[in-house]
Amino acid sequence: MTQNTAARPLRADAQRNIDALLDAAKAVFGTSGVDAPAKEIADLAGVGVGTLYRHFPKRSDLVKAVFQAEVDATADAAPALAAKHEPVVALEKWLHRYTEFLATKRGLASALHSGDPAFDALPSYFIARLAPAVGSLIDAAVDAGEIRAVASPKDLLYAVSKLCLPMGDEEPNHGRRMLDLLVDGLQYGTGKPCSS
């Protein structure tokens, strides 16, 4: 996450502060954008501005850490969902979680696409973490005969991101409805009932 965290283990209170800052930054970036005042983030996290800068000396450090934490949480959800649900249900639930991540990413988009070299590695990090996660869910659903084998992991990630972009004044449930249609399409022709 930060340069000094790799050198030695963090104390529990320092880890709590980092976790609180990441949660606060995610919320603030999603509403106020990545240029929101540091004090707004620190206040929401319940820490001082000095604590924010101690852990994330540059704004780009915080943006990268939020992005990576969200990607990691989304990727790590795949095995837990696969253990609890039938394959197609696990895939659908994971895709819904992915759309929630995309909503957060939209808050970070201006920074991520700014041309700042600090963010150059993030697109490959995104694919390296998320493609295997969704790929394992796709494979399980195909093996169970619950979906057709029509999409590569990268294609599905791209399709969902395009389907779930809001257009104009669409209501917040637009992305969920589009995703349900996509999953129904993957199930079509497998003999399995489509989700409602």
PDB file of N, CA and C in Angstrom, residues 34 59-65 67 108 110-124:
ATOM      1  N   VAL A  34     -11.637  12.974  -6.795  1.00  0.00           N
ATOM      2  CA  VAL A  34     -10.323  12.736  -6.199  1.00  0.00           C
ATOM      3  C   VAL A  34      -9.616  14.011  -5.766  1.00  0.00           C
ATOM      4  N   ARG A  59      -1.253  12.447  -3.172  1.00  0.00           N
ATOM      5  CA  ARG A  59      -2.637  12.107  -3.531  1.00  0.00           C
ATOM      6  C   ARG A  59      -2.666  10.847  -4.401  1.00  0.00           C
ATOM      7  N   SER A  60      -1.701  10.730  -5.304  1.00  0.00           N
ATOM      8  CA  SER A  60      -1.673   9.546  -6.174  1.00  0.00           C
ATOM      9  C   SER A  60      -1.486   8.264  -5.365  1.00  0.00           C
ATOM     10  N   ASP A  61      -0.772   8.324  -4.241  1.00  0.00           N
ATOM     11  CA  ASP A  61      -0.614   7.139  -3.382  1.00  0.00           C
ATOM     12  C   ASP A  61      -1.968   6.690  -2.846  1.00  0.00           C
ATOM     13  N   LEU A  62      -2.783   7.637  -2.448  1.00  0.00           N
ATOM     14  CA  LEU A  62      -4.108   7.318  -1.902  1.00  0.00           C
ATOM     15  C   LEU A  62      -5.034   6.808  -3.005  1.00  0.00           C
ATOM     16  N   VAL A  63      -5.010   7.435  -4.163  1.00  0.00           N
ATOM     17  CA  VAL A  63      -5.856   6.998  -5.281  1.00  0.00           C
ATOM     18  C   VAL A  63      -5.502   5.563  -5.667  1.00  0.00           C
ATOM     19  N   LYS A  64      -4.202   5.278  -5.805  1.00  0.00           N
ATOM     20  CA  LYS A  64      -3.771   3.919  -6.161  1.00  0.00           C
ATOM     21  C   LYS A  64      -4.193   2.913  -5.095  1.00  0.00           C
ATOM     22  N   ALA A  65      -4.032   3.282  -3.836  1.00  0.00           N
ATOM     23  CA  ALA A  65      -4.370   2.361  -2.746  1.00  0.00           C
ATOM     24  C   ALA A  65      -5.872   2.062  -2.725  1.00  0.00           C
ATOM     25  N   PHE A  67      -7.944   2.232  -5.332  1.00  0.00           N
ATOM     26  CA  PHE A  67      -8.214   1.419  -6.519  1.00  0.00           C
ATOM     27  C   PHE A  67      -7.806  -0.034  -6.282  1.00  0.00           C
ATOM     28  N   LEU A 108     -13.048   7.591  -9.526  1.00  0.00           N
ATOM     29  CA  LEU A 108     -11.600   7.698  -9.695  1.00  0.00           C
ATOM     30  C   LEU A 108     -11.195   7.936 -11.145  1.00  0.00           C
ATOM     31  N   SER A 110     -11.310  10.212 -13.459  1.00  0.00           N
ATOM     32  CA  SER A 110     -10.568  11.382 -13.927  1.00  0.00           C
ATOM     33  C   SER A 110      -9.091  11.258 -13.591  1.00  0.00           C
ATOM     34  N   ALA A 111      -8.793  10.708 -12.431  1.00  0.00           N
ATOM     35  CA  ALA A 111      -7.385  10.527 -12.062  1.00  0.00           C
ATOM     36  C   ALA A 111      -6.757   9.399 -12.865  1.00  0.00           C
ATOM     37  N   LEU A 112      -7.462   8.292 -12.981  1.00  0.00           N
ATOM     38  CA  LEU A 112      -6.899   7.121 -13.652  1.00  0.00           C
ATOM     39  C   LEU A 112      -6.616   7.382 -15.130  1.00  0.00           C
ATOM     40  N   HIS A 113      -7.385   8.276 -15.750  1.00  0.00           N
ATOM     41  CA  HIS A 113      -7.214   8.558 -17.175  1.00  0.00           C
ATOM     42  C   HIS A 113      -6.565   9.922 -17.406  1.00  0.00           C
ATOM     43  N   SER A 114      -5.873  10.405 -16.389  1.00  0.00           N
ATOM     44  CA  SER A 114      -5.284  11.741 -16.465  1.00  0.00           C
ATOM     45  C   SER A 114      -3.952  11.776 -17.207  1.00  0.00           C
ATOM     46  N   GLY A 115      -3.378  10.598 -17.473  1.00  0.00           N
ATOM     47  CA  GLY A 115      -2.052  10.559 -18.090  1.00  0.00           C
ATOM     48  C   GLY A 115      -0.929  10.613 -17.069  1.00  0.00           C
ATOM     49  N   ASP A 116      -1.265  10.677 -15.783  1.00  0.00           N
ATOM     50  CA  ASP A 116      -0.257  10.692 -14.716  1.00  0.00           C
ATOM     51  C   ASP A 116       0.449   9.337 -14.703  1.00  0.00           C
ATOM     52  N   PRO A 117       1.766   9.308 -14.858  1.00  0.00           N
ATOM     53  CA  PRO A 117       2.483   8.031 -14.886  1.00  0.00           C
ATOM     54  C   PRO A 117       2.344   7.224 -13.590  1.00  0.00           C
ATOM     55  N   ALA A 118       1.950   7.866 -12.510  1.00  0.00           N
ATOM     56  CA  ALA A 118       1.749   7.144 -11.246  1.00  0.00           C
ATOM     57  C   ALA A 118       0.679   6.076 -11.380  1.00  0.00           C
ATOM     58  N   PHE A 119      -0.217   6.229 -12.366  1.00  0.00           N
ATOM     59  CA  PHE A 119      -1.333   5.297 -12.525  1.00  0.00           C
ATOM     60  C   PHE A 119      -1.153   4.324 -13.691  1.00  0.00           C
ATOM     61  N   ASP A 120       0.004   4.344 -14.331  1.00  0.00           N
ATOM     62  CA  ASP A 120       0.211   3.523 -15.531  1.00  0.00           C
ATOM     63  C   ASP A 120       0.006   2.029 -15.306  1.00  0.00           C
ATOM     64  N   ALA A 121       0.346   1.533 -14.139  1.00  0.00           N
ATOM     65  CA  ALA A 121       0.271   0.084 -13.886  1.00  0.00           C
ATOM     66  C   ALA A 121      -1.128  -0.382 -13.483  1.00  0.00           C
ATOM     67  N   LEU A 122      -2.035   0.540 -13.204  1.00  0.00           N
ATOM     68  CA  LEU A 122      -3.343   0.135 -12.675  1.00  0.00           C
ATOM     69  C   LEU A 122      -4.201  -0.669 -13.655  1.00  0.00           C
ATOM     70  N   PRO A 123      -4.264  -0.342 -14.945  1.00  0.00           N
ATOM     71  CA  PRO A 123      -5.072  -1.182 -15.845  1.00  0.00           C
ATOM     72  C   PRO A 123      -4.612  -2.639 -15.882  1.00  0.00           C
ATOM     73  N   SER A 124      -3.286  -2.875 -15.901  1.00  0.00           N
ATOM     74  CA  SER A 124      -2.843  -4.270 -15.909  1.00  0.00           C
ATOM     75  C   SER A 124      -3.093  -4.939 -14.568  1.00  0.00           C
TER      76      SER A 124
END
